Amino acid sequence: MAAPRDNVTLLFKLYCLAVMTLMAAAYTIALRYTRTSDKELYFSTTAVCITEVIKLLLSVGILAKETGSLGRFKASLRENVLGSPKELLKLSVPSLVYAVQNNMAFLALSNLDAAVYQVTYQLKIPCTALCTVLMLNRTLSKLQWVSVFMLCAGVTLVQWKPAQATKVVVEQNPLLGFGAIAIAVLCSGFAGVYFEKVLKSSDTSLWVRNIQMYLSGIIVTLVGVYLSDGAEIKEKGFFYGYTYYVWFVILLASVGGLYTSVVVKYTDNIMKGFSAAAAIVLSTIASVMLFGLQITLTFALGTLLVCVSIYLYGLPRQDTTSIQQGETASKERVIGV
């Protein structure tokens, strides 16, 4: 029988999963609307950069409220941010790795068929689980491993789009594509679990860790802005194509990013992956009503696999080790008598 504290923990995890799923789905729908309705498309690289800035400002505001006074707030920033270059360097690792991941994913998409890319890129889900086991010394039951791979298959089917014949011949290098997708998958698993390990390996405030990471994130995204769209931004302006809807998407991304760090802090990256998969399903269903998207058999089957995998992963596991230890202790007491 589960203890009351275990029940509360499970309910909290389910709450985190539900909220993050809804936020991610809302963000996906809003993003799709801005990319299909706005005549003058904005620069996505600038939007990512502004998102990092807003997350930094929100984290600073929450830290100020958490510390309770201006003096303690300044002391916390001085000790953990300005006076800790080593910690700043440590939290720059996820930002750099995510930047490599995004570039490798783009390179892979340019050198692989879309269908092959969709299937292979979902290997980031079991890769995250593997990194969790290796880097955090956790164990997953056989049923949980099955649910992880089932989720991988479900997401692949949900996002499946049949290849369409085209007269345009694109020169591709499959070997380069598979190498790039392998690096992207490894980066995805490593960066997420690395951030989780940093968060849970010390008593440093979550918001201090966010500030440390977002500072480096701003630098990395600014470099991306310059390298990707520097010439066009210089001609058209940093905020070219921005509308109220674009700002709404940026706000959703910012709040969702902060909430993701909360989910990682109090649950784990595997739960985050299940939440992201559920968000894909919800946003696609919403797109049927909003954008006239057609539901396919592969989507229905993928949705079923995602739902079953979430259920299987969430099933409670019996802690046989503690039971055996209890039985051993009772036997020793009997022998002693």
Short mmCIF file of C-alpha atoms in Angstrom, two decimals:
data_model
loop_
_atom_site.label_atom_id
_atom_site.label_comp_id
_atom_site.label_asym_id
_atom_site.label_seq_id
_atom_site.Cartn_x
_atom_site.Cartn_y
_atom_site.Cartn_z
CA MET A 1 0.00 0.00 0.00
CA ALA A 2 1.42 3.39 -1.03
CA ALA A 3 2.22 5.87 1.71
CA PRO A 4 0.37 9.23 1.73
CA ARG A 5 3.61 11.06 0.92
CA ASP A 6 4.11 8.83 -2.15
CA ASN A 7 0.58 9.65 -3.29
CA VAL A 8 1.22 13.38 -2.92
CA THR A 9 4.46 13.04 -4.90
CA LEU A 10 2.69 11.14 -7.67
CA LEU A 11 -0.10 13.73 -7.83
CA PHE A 12 2.47 16.54 -8.02
CA LYS A 13 4.29 14.80 -10.88
CA LEU A 14 1.01 14.28 -12.73
CA TYR A 15 0.15 17.95 -12.19
CA CYS A 16 3.55 19.04 -13.56
CA LEU A 17 3.10 16.72 -16.53
CA ALA A 18 -0.40 18.05 -17.29
CA VAL A 19 0.51 21.73 -17.01
CA MET A 20 3.66 21.39 -19.11
CA THR A 21 1.73 19.43 -21.74
CA LEU A 22 -0.95 22.12 -22.02
CA MET A 23 1.62 24.91 -22.18
CA ALA A 24 3.65 23.14 -24.85
CA ALA A 25 0.53 22.42 -26.90
CA ALA A 26 -0.60 26.06 -26.66
CA TYR A 27 2.85 27.22 -27.75
CA THR A 28 2.88 24.86 -30.75
CA ILE A 29 -0.57 26.01 -31.91
CA ALA A 30 0.28 29.70 -31.49
CA LEU A 31 3.60 29.23 -33.30
CA ARG A 32 1.89 27.45 -36.19
CA TYR A 33 -0.61 30.32 -36.45
CA THR A 34 2.09 32.99 -36.63
CA ARG A 35 4.02 31.09 -39.31
CA THR A 36 0.91 30.62 -41.48
CA SER A 37 -0.97 33.91 -41.00
CA ASP A 38 1.71 36.63 -40.95
CA LYS A 39 2.58 37.91 -44.41
CA GLU A 40 5.96 39.22 -43.27
CA LEU A 41 7.67 36.39 -41.42
CA TYR A 42 9.82 37.41 -38.50
CA PHE A 43 13.34 36.13 -37.90
CA SER A 44 13.06 33.04 -35.70
CA THR A 45 16.63 33.53 -34.46
CA THR A 46 15.74 36.92 -32.96
CA ALA A 47 12.64 35.41 -31.34
CA VAL A 48 14.79 32.76 -29.66
CA CYS A 49 17.19 35.44 -28.41
CA ILE A 50 14.37 37.58 -26.99
CA THR A 51 12.92 34.48 -25.33
CA GLU A 52 16.21 33.93 -23.51
CA VAL A 53 16.24 37.56 -22.36
CA ILE A 54 12.67 37.35 -21.01
CA LYS A 55 13.44 34.08 -19.20
CA LEU A 56 16.45 35.77 -17.62
CA LEU A 57 14.39 38.76 -16.48
CA LEU A 58 11.63 36.52 -15.10
CA SER A 59 14.19 34.42 -13.21
CA VAL A 60 15.76 37.56 -11.73
CA GLY A 61 12.32 38.76 -10.61
CA ILE A 62 11.42 35.42 -9.02
CA LEU A 63 14.82 35.24 -7.27
CA ALA A 64 14.28 38.76 -5.89
CA LYS A 65 10.94 37.67 -4.45
CA GLU A 66 12.42 34.42 -3.13
CA THR A 67 15.26 36.17 -1.25
CA GLY A 68 12.82 38.60 0.37
CA SER A 69 15.04 41.68 0.59
CA LEU A 70 17.18 43.78 -1.71
CA GLY A 71 20.30 43.10 0.37
CA ARG A 72 19.97 39.30 0.23
CA PHE A 73 19.10 39.53 -3.47
CA LYS A 74 22.28 41.49 -4.25
CA ALA A 75 24.33 39.14 -2.10
CA SER A 76 22.92 36.11 -3.92
CA LEU A 77 23.73 37.59 -7.34
CA ARG A 78 27.20 38.64 -6.19
CA GLU A 79 28.00 35.22 -4.74
CA ASN A 80 26.41 32.90 -7.32
CA VAL A 81 26.63 34.88 -10.56
CA LEU A 82 29.21 37.66 -10.54
CA GLY A 83 31.57 35.89 -8.17
CA SER A 84 31.25 32.39 -9.60
CA PRO A 85 32.75 32.21 -13.11
CA LYS A 86 33.22 28.47 -12.66
CA GLU A 87 29.48 27.99 -12.10
CA LEU A 88 28.67 30.21 -15.08
CA LEU A 89 30.99 28.09 -17.21
CA LYS A 90 29.35 24.92 -15.90
CA LEU A 91 25.87 26.18 -16.89
CA SER A 92 27.09 27.30 -20.31
CA VAL A 93 27.53 23.65 -21.30
CA PRO A 94 23.79 22.96 -21.95
CA SER A 95 23.47 26.13 -24.06
CA LEU A 96 26.46 25.20 -26.21
CA VAL A 97 25.35 21.58 -26.56
CA TYR A 98 21.82 22.63 -27.55
CA ALA A 99 23.31 24.95 -30.17
CA VAL A 100 25.31 22.03 -31.60
CA GLN A 101 22.15 19.88 -31.51
CA ASN A 102 20.11 22.39 -33.49
CA ASN A 103 22.81 22.76 -36.14
CA MET A 104 23.29 19.00 -36.44
CA ALA A 105 19.52 18.49 -36.75
CA PHE A 106 19.40 21.03 -39.59
CA LEU A 107 22.37 19.35 -41.30
CA ALA A 108 20.70 15.94 -40.94
CA LEU A 109 17.42 17.21 -42.39
CA SER A 110 19.34 18.56 -45.39
CA ASN A 111 20.95 15.18 -46.08
CA LEU A 112 18.19 12.69 -45.21
CA ASP A 113 14.68 12.06 -46.46
CA ALA A 114 12.05 13.66 -44.25
CA ALA A 115 10.61 10.26 -43.25
CA VAL A 116 14.03 8.88 -42.28
CA TYR A 117 14.75 12.05 -40.32
CA GLN A 118 11.46 11.80 -38.41
CA VAL A 119 12.12 8.23 -37.37
CA THR A 120 15.79 8.55 -36.42
CA TYR A 121 15.42 11.86 -34.56
CA GLN A 122 12.94 10.26 -32.14
CA LEU A 123 15.82 8.14 -30.85
CA LYS A 124 16.51 11.13 -28.59
CA ILE A 125 13.80 9.71 -26.28
CA PRO A 126 15.57 6.41 -25.45
CA CYS A 127 18.90 8.28 -25.55
CA THR A 128 17.63 10.55 -22.77
CA ALA A 129 16.58 7.49 -20.77
CA LEU A 130 20.04 5.93 -21.28
CA CYS A 131 21.79 9.15 -20.18
CA THR A 132 19.55 9.23 -17.10
CA VAL A 133 20.65 5.72 -16.15
CA LEU A 134 24.35 6.34 -16.82
CA MET A 135 24.74 9.90 -15.50
CA LEU A 136 22.29 9.86 -12.58
CA ASN A 137 22.74 6.21 -11.52
CA ARG A 138 19.04 5.46 -11.79
CA THR A 139 17.36 2.24 -12.79
CA LEU A 140 14.40 1.68 -15.09
CA SER A 141 12.24 -1.41 -14.99
CA LYS A 142 11.79 -3.54 -18.11
CA LEU A 143 8.25 -2.18 -18.43
CA GLN A 144 9.54 1.38 -18.33
CA TRP A 145 12.09 0.65 -21.05
CA VAL A 146 9.30 -0.84 -23.16
CA SER A 147 7.20 2.29 -22.58
CA VAL A 148 10.13 4.52 -23.62
CA PHE A 149 10.55 2.75 -26.97
CA MET A 150 6.78 2.62 -27.39
CA LEU A 151 6.70 6.39 -26.92
CA CYS A 152 9.45 6.72 -29.53
CA ALA A 153 7.37 4.73 -32.02
CA GLY A 154 4.20 6.63 -31.14
CA VAL A 155 5.74 10.07 -31.68
CA THR A 156 7.16 8.88 -35.00
CA LEU A 157 3.72 7.78 -36.20
CA VAL A 158 2.02 10.95 -34.94
CA GLN A 159 4.44 13.12 -36.91
CA TRP A 160 4.57 10.83 -39.94
CA LYS A 161 4.02 12.51 -43.28
CA PRO A 162 4.17 10.37 -46.44
CA ALA A 163 6.93 11.37 -48.84
CA GLN A 164 5.72 13.28 -51.87
CA ALA A 165 7.27 12.92 -55.30
CA THR A 166 9.12 15.97 -56.54
CA LYS A 167 10.92 16.87 -59.74
CA VAL A 168 13.55 18.82 -57.84
CA VAL A 169 16.68 16.74 -57.38
CA VAL A 170 18.47 17.53 -54.13
CA GLU A 171 21.98 16.24 -53.65
CA GLN A 172 22.17 14.46 -50.29
CA ASN A 173 24.87 12.65 -48.36
CA PRO A 174 23.13 9.95 -46.26
CA LEU A 175 26.33 9.07 -44.38
CA LEU A 176 26.76 12.70 -43.32
CA GLY A 177 23.06 12.86 -42.47
CA PHE A 178 23.15 9.80 -40.21
CA GLY A 179 26.32 11.06 -38.53
CA ALA A 180 24.67 14.43 -37.88
CA ILE A 181 21.47 12.87 -36.52
CA ALA A 182 23.52 10.65 -34.19
CA ILE A 183 25.30 13.70 -32.78
CA ALA A 184 21.99 15.58 -32.45
CA VAL A 185 20.39 12.66 -30.57
CA LEU A 186 23.36 12.35 -28.19
CA CYS A 187 23.41 16.11 -27.59
CA SER A 188 19.70 16.13 -26.80
CA GLY A 189 19.99 13.37 -24.21
CA PHE A 190 23.23 14.65 -22.67
CA ALA A 191 22.24 18.33 -22.37
CA GLY A 192 18.92 17.65 -20.67
CA VAL A 193 20.29 15.13 -18.17
CA TYR A 194 23.39 17.27 -17.52
CA PHE A 195 21.17 20.21 -16.55
CA GLU A 196 19.11 17.92 -14.32
CA LYS A 197 22.27 16.66 -12.63
CA VAL A 198 23.48 20.22 -11.96
CA LEU A 199 20.09 21.21 -10.56
CA LYS A 200 19.85 18.24 -8.19
CA SER A 201 23.48 17.95 -7.10
CA SER A 202 23.47 21.07 -4.90
CA ASP A 203 21.17 23.24 -2.79
CA THR A 204 21.63 26.26 -5.06
CA SER A 205 18.33 27.93 -5.92
CA LEU A 206 16.66 26.84 -9.13
CA TRP A 207 16.35 30.49 -10.18
CA VAL A 208 20.05 31.13 -9.63
CA ARG A 209 20.80 28.16 -11.89
CA ASN A 210 18.39 29.55 -14.48
CA ILE A 211 20.08 32.95 -14.38
CA GLN A 212 23.48 31.31 -14.86
CA MET A 213 22.23 29.28 -17.83
CA TYR A 214 20.26 32.07 -19.52
CA LEU A 215 23.22 34.46 -19.41
CA SER A 216 25.24 32.04 -21.51
CA GLY A 217 22.14 31.25 -23.57
CA ILE A 218 21.81 34.91 -24.60
CA ILE A 219 25.41 34.98 -25.79
CA VAL A 220 24.98 31.75 -27.79
CA THR A 221 21.73 32.92 -29.41
CA LEU A 222 23.22 36.31 -30.30
CA VAL A 223 26.01 34.51 -32.13
CA GLY A 224 23.35 32.46 -33.91
CA VAL A 225 21.46 35.62 -34.90
CA TYR A 226 24.61 37.14 -36.38
CA LEU A 227 25.68 34.01 -38.27
CA SER A 228 22.23 33.06 -39.61
CA ASP A 229 20.44 36.33 -40.34
CA GLY A 230 22.97 39.07 -39.67
CA ALA A 231 22.87 40.67 -43.13
CA GLU A 232 19.07 40.64 -43.42
CA ILE A 233 18.57 41.92 -39.87
CA LYS A 234 20.94 44.79 -40.59
CA GLU A 235 18.78 45.68 -43.60
CA LYS A 236 15.28 45.10 -42.18
CA GLY A 237 15.75 45.50 -38.43
CA PHE A 238 15.87 43.21 -35.40
CA PHE A 239 12.10 43.24 -34.84
CA TYR A 240 11.09 42.89 -38.49
CA GLY A 241 7.74 41.08 -38.93
CA TYR A 242 6.83 41.17 -35.23
CA THR A 243 3.12 41.31 -34.39
CA TYR A 244 1.11 40.91 -31.19
CA TYR A 245 0.79 37.20 -31.98
CA VAL A 246 4.56 36.86 -32.29
CA TRP A 247 5.06 38.50 -28.91
CA PHE A 248 2.42 36.17 -27.47
CA VAL A 249 4.34 33.15 -28.80
CA ILE A 250 7.57 34.51 -27.30
CA LEU A 251 5.85 34.97 -23.93
CA LEU A 252 4.49 31.42 -24.05
CA ALA A 253 7.94 30.08 -24.90
CA SER A 254 9.50 32.06 -22.04
CA VAL A 255 7.02 30.90 -19.39
CA GLY A 256 7.13 27.38 -20.78
CA GLY A 257 10.92 27.37 -20.57
CA LEU A 258 10.83 28.37 -16.92
CA TYR A 259 8.22 25.75 -16.14
CA THR A 260 10.30 23.11 -17.92
CA SER A 261 13.15 23.79 -15.49
CA VAL A 262 10.69 23.30 -12.61
CA VAL A 263 9.56 19.98 -14.10
CA VAL A 264 13.18 18.83 -14.54
CA LYS A 265 13.99 19.89 -10.97
CA TYR A 266 11.11 18.02 -9.32
CA THR A 267 10.55 15.14 -11.77
CA ASP A 268 13.04 14.18 -14.51
CA ASN A 269 13.91 14.48 -18.19
CA ILE A 270 12.10 11.28 -19.12
CA MET A 271 8.85 12.71 -17.73
CA LYS A 272 9.59 15.84 -19.75
CA GLY A 273 9.85 13.70 -22.87
CA PHE A 274 6.49 12.06 -22.20
CA SER A 275 4.97 15.50 -21.65
CA ALA A 276 6.38 16.75 -24.96
CA ALA A 277 4.91 13.73 -26.75
CA ALA A 278 1.49 14.34 -25.23
CA ALA A 279 1.74 17.99 -26.28
CA ILE A 280 2.37 16.94 -29.89
CA VAL A 281 -0.80 14.85 -29.83
CA LEU A 282 -2.89 17.64 -28.25
CA SER A 283 -1.61 20.33 -30.61
CA THR A 284 -2.31 18.12 -33.64
CA ILE A 285 -5.87 17.44 -32.47
CA ALA A 286 -6.38 21.17 -31.92
CA SER A 287 -5.01 21.83 -35.41
CA VAL A 288 -7.79 19.67 -36.83
CA MET A 289 -10.36 22.14 -35.47
CA LEU A 290 -8.35 25.32 -36.06
CA PHE A 291 -6.51 24.68 -39.33
CA GLY A 292 -8.49 21.86 -40.95
CA LEU A 293 -5.76 19.26 -40.56
CA GLN A 294 -6.79 15.73 -41.57
CA ILE A 295 -6.52 12.89 -39.06
CA THR A 296 -4.79 9.82 -40.54
CA LEU A 297 -4.64 6.19 -39.48
CA THR A 298 -0.95 6.53 -38.56
CA PHE A 299 -1.79 9.50 -36.31
CA ALA A 300 -4.54 7.53 -34.54
CA LEU A 301 -2.22 4.55 -34.02
CA GLY A 302 0.61 6.82 -32.83
CA THR A 303 -1.74 8.57 -30.38
CA LEU A 304 -2.77 5.19 -28.96
CA LEU A 305 0.89 4.19 -28.49
CA VAL A 306 1.71 7.50 -26.79
CA CYS A 307 -1.21 7.17 -24.37
CA VAL A 308 -0.41 3.53 -23.54
CA SER A 309 3.29 4.32 -23.05
CA ILE A 310 2.49 7.18 -20.65
CA TYR A 311 0.24 4.85 -18.66
CA LEU A 312 2.83 2.05 -18.53
CA TYR A 313 5.67 4.36 -17.51
CA GLY A 314 3.58 5.84 -14.69
CA LEU A 315 2.71 2.46 -13.15
CA PRO A 316 4.17 2.20 -9.62
CA ARG A 317 7.14 -0.08 -9.19
CA GLN A 318 7.49 -2.40 -6.21
CA ASP A 319 10.67 -1.75 -4.25
CA THR A 320 11.72 -5.35 -3.78
CA THR A 321 15.04 -4.32 -2.22
CA SER A 322 13.40 -2.64 0.77
CA ILE A 323 11.01 -5.57 1.21
CA GLN A 324 13.90 -8.04 1.23
CA GLN A 325 15.81 -5.88 3.70
CA GLY A 326 12.76 -5.78 5.98
CA GLU A 327 12.31 -9.52 5.78
CA THR A 328 16.01 -10.09 6.54
CA ALA A 329 15.84 -7.80 9.57
CA SER A 330 12.77 -9.58 10.94
CA LYS A 331 14.41 -12.97 10.47
CA GLU A 332 17.52 -11.77 12.33
CA ARG A 333 15.36 -10.56 15.24
CA VAL A 334 13.65 -13.97 15.41
CA ILE A 335 17.01 -15.77 15.40
CA GLY A 336 18.27 -13.43 18.10
CA VAL A 337 15.30 -14.29 20.31
#
